[in-house]
PDB file of C-alpha atoms in Angstrom:
ATOM      1  CA  MET M   1      93.586  89.061 115.240  1.00 48.00           C
ATOM      2  CA  ILE M   2      89.874  88.338 115.618  1.00 47.00           C
ATOM      3  CA  ALA M   3      89.799  91.128 118.193  1.00 48.00           C
ATOM      4  CA  MET M   4      91.152  93.538 115.557  1.00 46.00           C
ATOM      5  CA  VAL M   5      88.349  92.691 113.147  1.00 46.00           C
ATOM      6  CA  LEU M   6      85.789  93.031 115.961  1.00 42.00           C
ATOM      7  CA  VAL M   7      87.145  96.449 116.862  1.00 44.00           C
ATOM      8  CA  LEU M   8      87.015  97.572 113.254  1.00 44.00           C
ATOM      9  CA  ILE M   9      83.480  96.425 112.557  1.00 45.00           C
ATOM     10  CA  THR M  10      82.242  97.968 115.786  1.00 41.00           C
ATOM     11  CA  TYR M  11      84.107 101.233 115.161  1.00 44.00           C
ATOM     12  CA  PRO M  12      81.402 103.875 114.801  1.00 48.00           C
ATOM     13  CA  VAL M  13      80.960 105.245 111.306  1.00 46.00           C
ATOM     14  CA  SER M  14      78.056 107.640 111.432  1.00 44.00           C
ATOM     15  CA  ALA M  15      76.529 109.335 108.424  1.00 45.00           C
ATOM     16  CA  GLY M  16      78.145 112.593 109.457  1.00 46.00           C
ATOM     17  CA  SER M  17      81.542 111.148 110.313  1.00 51.00           C
ATOM     18  CA  ASP M  18      84.715 112.324 108.675  1.00 60.00           C
ATOM     19  CA  ILE M  19      85.040 110.662 105.256  1.00 60.00           C
ATOM     20  CA  SER M  20      88.738 109.983 105.765  1.00 75.00           C
ATOM     21  CA  SER M  21      87.926 108.118 109.011  1.00 82.00           C
ATOM     22  CA  GLU M  22      85.505 105.857 107.161  1.00 83.00           C
ATOM     23  CA  TYR M  23      88.100 105.167 104.465  1.00 86.00           C
ATOM     24  CA  LYS M  24      90.710 104.382 107.128  1.00 87.00           C
ATOM     25  CA  VAL M  25      88.354 101.846 108.710  1.00 88.00           C
ATOM     26  CA  LYS M  26      87.558 100.299 105.313  1.00 89.00           C
ATOM     27  CA  ALA M  27      91.259 100.094 104.438  1.00 90.00           C
ATOM     28  CA  ALA M  28      92.040  98.390 107.747  1.00 90.00           C
ATOM     29  CA  ILE M  29      89.143  95.955 107.277  1.00 92.00           C
ATOM     30  CA  LEU M  30      90.376  95.155 103.770  1.00 93.00           C
ATOM     31  CA  VAL M  31      93.831  94.201 105.064  1.00 93.00           C
ATOM     32  CA  ASN M  32      92.312  92.149 107.884  1.00 94.00           C
ATOM     33  CA  LEU M  33      89.995  90.305 105.482  1.00 96.00           C
ATOM     34  CA  ALA M  34      93.110  89.086 103.669  1.00 95.00           C
ATOM     35  CA  LYS M  35      94.403  87.713 106.984  1.00 95.00           C
ATOM     36  CA  PHE M  36      91.287  85.545 107.299  1.00 96.00           C
ATOM     37  CA  THR M  37      91.431  84.199 103.742  1.00 96.00           C
ATOM     38  CA  GLU M  38      93.318  81.169 102.456  1.00 95.00           C
ATOM     39  CA  TRP M  39      94.126  80.889  98.758  1.00 94.00           C
ATOM     40  CA  PRO M  40      94.432  77.571  96.914  1.00 94.00           C
ATOM     41  CA  ARG M  41      97.821  75.901  97.058  1.00 89.00           C
ATOM     42  CA  GLY M  42     100.125  77.153  94.325  1.00 86.00           C
ATOM     43  CA  ILE M  43      98.367  80.501  93.865  1.00 86.00           C
ATOM     44  CA  LEU M  44     100.565  82.394  96.289  1.00 86.00           C
ATOM     45  CA  ALA M  45     104.167  81.157  96.052  1.00 84.00           C
ATOM     46  CA  ASP M  46     106.258  81.428  99.222  1.00 83.00           C
ATOM     47  CA  SER M  47     108.108  84.532  98.075  1.00 81.00           C
ATOM     48  CA  ALA M  48     105.237  86.132  96.136  1.00 90.00           C
ATOM     49  CA  PRO M  49     103.674  89.378  97.315  1.00 94.00           C
ATOM     50  CA  LEU M  50     100.043  89.513  98.388  1.00 94.00           C
ATOM     51  CA  THR M  51      98.620  92.072  95.983  1.00 94.00           C
ATOM     52  CA  ILE M  52      95.658  94.228  96.968  1.00 94.00           C
ATOM     53  CA  CYS M  53      94.169  95.858  93.872  1.00 92.00           C
ATOM     54  CA  LEU M  54      91.751  98.772  93.916  1.00 91.00           C
ATOM     55  CA  VAL M  55      89.382 100.050  91.249  1.00 90.00           C
ATOM     56  CA  GLY M  56      87.621 103.384  91.656  1.00 84.00           C
ATOM     57  CA  GLU M  57      89.110 104.225  95.046  1.00 81.00           C
ATOM     58  CA  PRO M  58      91.999 106.699  94.888  1.00 84.00           C
ATOM     59  CA  ILE M  59      91.530 107.664  98.551  1.00 85.00           C
ATOM     60  CA  MET M  60      91.773 104.049  99.746  1.00 86.00           C
ATOM     61  CA  ALA M  61      94.688 103.404  97.401  1.00 85.00           C
ATOM     62  CA  ALA M  62      96.528 106.310  99.012  1.00 87.00           C
ATOM     63  CA  LEU M  63      95.711 105.060 102.518  1.00 88.00           C
ATOM     64  CA  LEU M  64      96.793 101.522 101.700  1.00 89.00           C
ATOM     65  CA  THR M  65     100.223 102.677 100.563  1.00 86.00           C
ATOM     66  CA  GLU M  66     100.933 102.889 104.316  1.00 86.00           C
ATOM     67  CA  VAL M  67     100.705  99.070 104.560  1.00 88.00           C
ATOM     68  CA  SER M  68     102.560  98.454 101.320  1.00 89.00           C
ATOM     69  CA  GLY M  69     105.708  96.530 102.177  1.00 88.00           C
ATOM     70  CA  LYS M  70     104.330  95.109 105.436  1.00 90.00           C
ATOM     71  CA  THR M  71     103.591  91.391 105.546  1.00 91.00           C
ATOM     72  CA  ILE M  72     100.654  89.029 105.924  1.00 91.00           C
ATOM     73  CA  TYR M  73     101.779  85.469 106.614  1.00 87.00           C
ATOM     74  CA  ASN M  74     105.256  86.151 105.189  1.00 90.00           C
ATOM     75  CA  HIS M  75     103.865  87.722 102.013  1.00 93.00           C
ATOM     76  CA  GLU M  76     104.789  91.344 101.419  1.00 94.00           C
ATOM     77  CA  ILE M  77     101.725  93.500 100.781  1.00 94.00           C
ATOM     78  CA  LYS M  78     101.700  95.230  97.412  1.00 94.00           C
ATOM     79  CA  VAL M  79      99.029  97.814  96.569  1.00 93.00           C
ATOM     80  CA  LEU M  80      97.997  98.341  92.964  1.00 90.00           C
ATOM     81  CA  ALA M  81      95.499 100.957  91.733  1.00 88.00           C
ATOM     82  CA  LEU M  82      93.844  99.744  88.537  1.00 84.00           C
ATOM     83  CA  ILE M  83      91.986 101.707  85.886  1.00 74.00           C
ATOM     84  CA  ALA M  84      88.688  99.843  85.840  1.00 63.00           C
ATOM     85  CA  ALA M  85      87.718  97.609  82.943  1.00 56.00           C
ATOM     86  CA  ALA M  86      90.527  98.921  80.742  1.00 59.00           C
ATOM     87  CA  ASP M  87      93.148  97.379  83.011  1.00 58.00           C
ATOM     88  CA  HIS M  88      94.126  93.760  82.561  1.00 64.00           C
ATOM     89  CA  GLY M  89      96.316  93.584  85.666  1.00 70.00           C
ATOM     90  CA  PHE M  90      93.838  91.420  87.564  1.00 79.00           C
ATOM     91  CA  GLY M  91      96.029  88.338  87.174  1.00 81.00           C
ATOM     92  CA  SER M  92      98.388  89.568  89.865  1.00 87.00           C
ATOM     93  CA  CYS M  93      95.612  90.422  92.364  1.00 93.00           C
ATOM     94  CA  GLN M  94      94.751  88.291  95.377  1.00 96.00           C
ATOM     95  CA  VAL M  95      92.323  90.907  96.717  1.00 96.00           C
ATOM     96  CA  LEU M  96      90.276  93.253  94.527  1.00 95.00           C
ATOM     97  CA  PHE M  97      88.368  96.162  96.063  1.00 94.00           C
ATOM     98  CA  MET M  98      85.813  97.915  93.867  1.00 93.00           C
ATOM     99  CA  GLY M  99      84.706 101.275  95.208  1.00 88.00           C
ATOM    100  CA  LEU M 100      81.417 103.061  94.642  1.00 84.00           C
ATOM    101  CA  PRO M 101      82.824 104.989  91.648  1.00 81.00           C
ATOM    102  CA  ALA M 102      83.315 101.614  89.924  1.00 83.00           C
ATOM    103  CA  SER M 103      79.719 100.471  90.533  1.00 86.00           C
ATOM    104  CA  ALA M 104      78.730 100.874  86.871  1.00 86.00           C
ATOM    105  CA  GLN M 105      81.534  98.475  85.920  1.00 86.00           C
ATOM    106  CA  ALA M 106      81.176  96.006  88.801  1.00 89.00           C
ATOM    107  CA  GLU M 107      79.300  93.370  86.809  1.00 90.00           C
ATOM    108  CA  THR M 108      81.809  93.550  83.936  1.00 88.00           C
ATOM    109  CA  LEU M 109      84.737  93.291  86.345  1.00 88.00           C
ATOM    110  CA  LEU M 110      83.195  90.365  88.217  1.00 91.00           C
ATOM    111  CA  ASN M 111      82.590  88.542  84.924  1.00 90.00           C
ATOM    112  CA  LYS M 112      86.251  89.059  83.930  1.00 88.00           C
ATOM    113  CA  ILE M 113      87.516  87.366  87.067  1.00 89.00           C
ATOM    114  CA  MET M 114      84.677  84.907  87.656  1.00 88.00           C
ATOM    115  CA  ASP M 115      85.784  81.768  89.531  1.00 89.00           C
ATOM    116  CA  ARG M 116      89.374  83.008  89.804  1.00 94.00           C
ATOM    117  CA  PRO M 117      90.934  82.948  93.288  1.00 96.00           C
ATOM    118  CA  ILE M 118      90.647  86.690  93.800  1.00 96.00           C
ATOM    119  CA  LEU M 119      88.890  87.873  96.959  1.00 98.00           C
ATOM    120  CA  THR M 120      86.414  90.490  95.715  1.00 97.00           C
ATOM    121  CA  VAL M 121      85.364  93.168  98.193  1.00 97.00           C
ATOM    122  CA  SER M 122      83.227  96.287  97.755  1.00 95.00           C
ATOM    123  CA  ASP M 123      81.016  98.820  99.461  1.00 93.00           C
ATOM    124  CA  ILE M 124      78.672  98.875  96.448  1.00 94.00           C
ATOM    125  CA  PRO M 125      75.123  98.167  97.705  1.00 94.00           C
ATOM    126  CA  GLY M 126      74.016  94.653  96.715  1.00 94.00           C
ATOM    127  CA  PHE M 127      77.567  93.604  95.729  1.00 95.00           C
ATOM    128  CA  ALA M 128      77.472  90.213  97.486  1.00 96.00           C
ATOM    129  CA  ARG M 129      74.106  89.339  95.937  1.00 95.00           C
ATOM    130  CA  GLN M 130      75.396  90.349  92.486  1.00 94.00           C
ATOM    131  CA  GLY M 131      78.289  87.880  92.616  1.00 94.00           C
ATOM    132  CA  GLY M 132      80.917  89.644  94.703  1.00 96.00           C
ATOM    133  CA  MET M 133      82.364  87.826  97.707  1.00 98.00           C
ATOM    134  CA  ILE M 134      82.393  90.383 100.523  1.00 98.00           C
ATOM    135  CA  GLU M 135      80.258  93.496 100.750  1.00 97.00           C
ATOM    136  CA  LEU M 136      81.063  96.144 103.344  1.00 95.00           C
ATOM    137  CA  VAL M 137      77.730  97.353 104.676  1.00 93.00           C
ATOM    138  CA  ARG M 138      76.727 100.085 107.046  1.00 87.00           C
ATOM    139  CA  LYS M 139      74.753  98.590 109.930  1.00 81.00           C
ATOM    140  CA  ASP M 140      73.285 101.379 112.017  1.00 80.00           C
ATOM    141  CA  ASP M 141      76.388 103.455 112.752  1.00 79.00           C
ATOM    142  CA  HIS M 142      78.954 100.672 112.211  1.00 82.00           C
ATOM    143  CA  LEU M 143      80.503  98.832 109.292  1.00 86.00           C
ATOM    144  CA  GLY M 144      79.820  95.141 108.921  1.00 89.00           C
ATOM    145  CA  PHE M 145      79.934  92.759 106.018  1.00 91.00           C
ATOM    146  CA  ASP M 146      77.893  90.304 104.013  1.00 96.00           C
ATOM    147  CA  ILE M 147      79.684  87.293 102.562  1.00 97.00           C
ATOM    148  CA  ASN M 148      78.679  85.353  99.450  1.00 97.00           C
ATOM    149  CA  LEU M 149      80.206  82.101 100.665  1.00 97.00           C
ATOM    150  CA  GLY M 150      79.238  80.171  97.538  1.00 96.00           C
ATOM    151  CA  LYS M 151      81.220  82.540  95.296  1.00 97.00           C
ATOM    152  CA  ALA M 152      84.276  82.389  97.563  1.00 97.00           C
ATOM    153  CA  ARG M 153      84.220  78.588  97.648  1.00 96.00           C
ATOM    154  CA  LYS M 154      83.675  78.327  93.891  1.00 96.00           C
ATOM    155  CA  ALA M 155      86.826  80.426  93.412  1.00 96.00           C
ATOM    156  CA  GLY M 156      88.750  78.084  95.716  1.00 97.00           C
ATOM    157  CA  LEU M 157      89.058  80.553  98.590  1.00 98.00           C
ATOM    158  CA  MET M 158      88.631  79.443 102.166  1.00 97.00           C
ATOM    159  CA  LEU M 159      87.331  82.061 104.568  1.00 97.00           C
ATOM    160  CA  ARG M 160      88.135  81.278 108.190  1.00 96.00           C
ATOM    161  CA  ALA M 161      85.360  80.467 110.634  1.00 95.00           C
ATOM    162  CA  GLN M 162      86.232  83.475 112.811  1.00 94.00           C
ATOM    163  CA  LEU M 163      85.444  85.761 109.881  1.00 94.00           C
ATOM    164  CA  LEU M 164      82.257  83.928 108.940  1.00 94.00           C
ATOM    165  CA  ALA M 165      80.996  84.215 112.523  1.00 93.00           C
ATOM    166  CA  LEU M 166      81.055  88.018 112.205  1.00 90.00           C
ATOM    167  CA  ALA M 167      79.242  88.221 108.877  1.00 93.00           C
ATOM    168  CA  LYS M 168      75.835  87.785 107.362  1.00 93.00           C
ATOM    169  CA  ILE M 169      76.164  84.823 104.999  1.00 93.00           C
ATOM    170  CA  ILE M 170      74.580  85.048 101.552  1.00 88.00           C
ATOM    171  CA  GLU M 171      74.515  81.958  99.357  1.00 76.00           C
TER     172      GLU M 171
END
């Protein structure tokens, strides 16, 4: 599994690369990030789905429908596209991805779910420093990520050491 994350973050994503290829890589990384996250006991019942919510990313939502129904640690993956701040469906999310189109609402969304055990991920520049948990960042011609470990811990999420070893940690 760690090899899969390594492959994805070293997969070239150049400025001129096909946009759909970049979205495919981001979608795959998003699913793999969930595999390296542990939620507090009682948050994810044995038979409950693992819900990946997306705000401002119709392309990624469409790509992630391909993994809908597959499983992560015996939890069926469910993909839910939310309509930004107007949507109150965050309670069912274990993972929340905010895309660049949602950048104007990122602070509002983060405040709504502050300290809740929802893994927040985005490609919005500065997201991890602004209170998000994982920021997908372009490093040269590859995608990597910055992790705000303090925010993840405060929300009760445990990110596995293998994931942390691949990231830049922001406190």
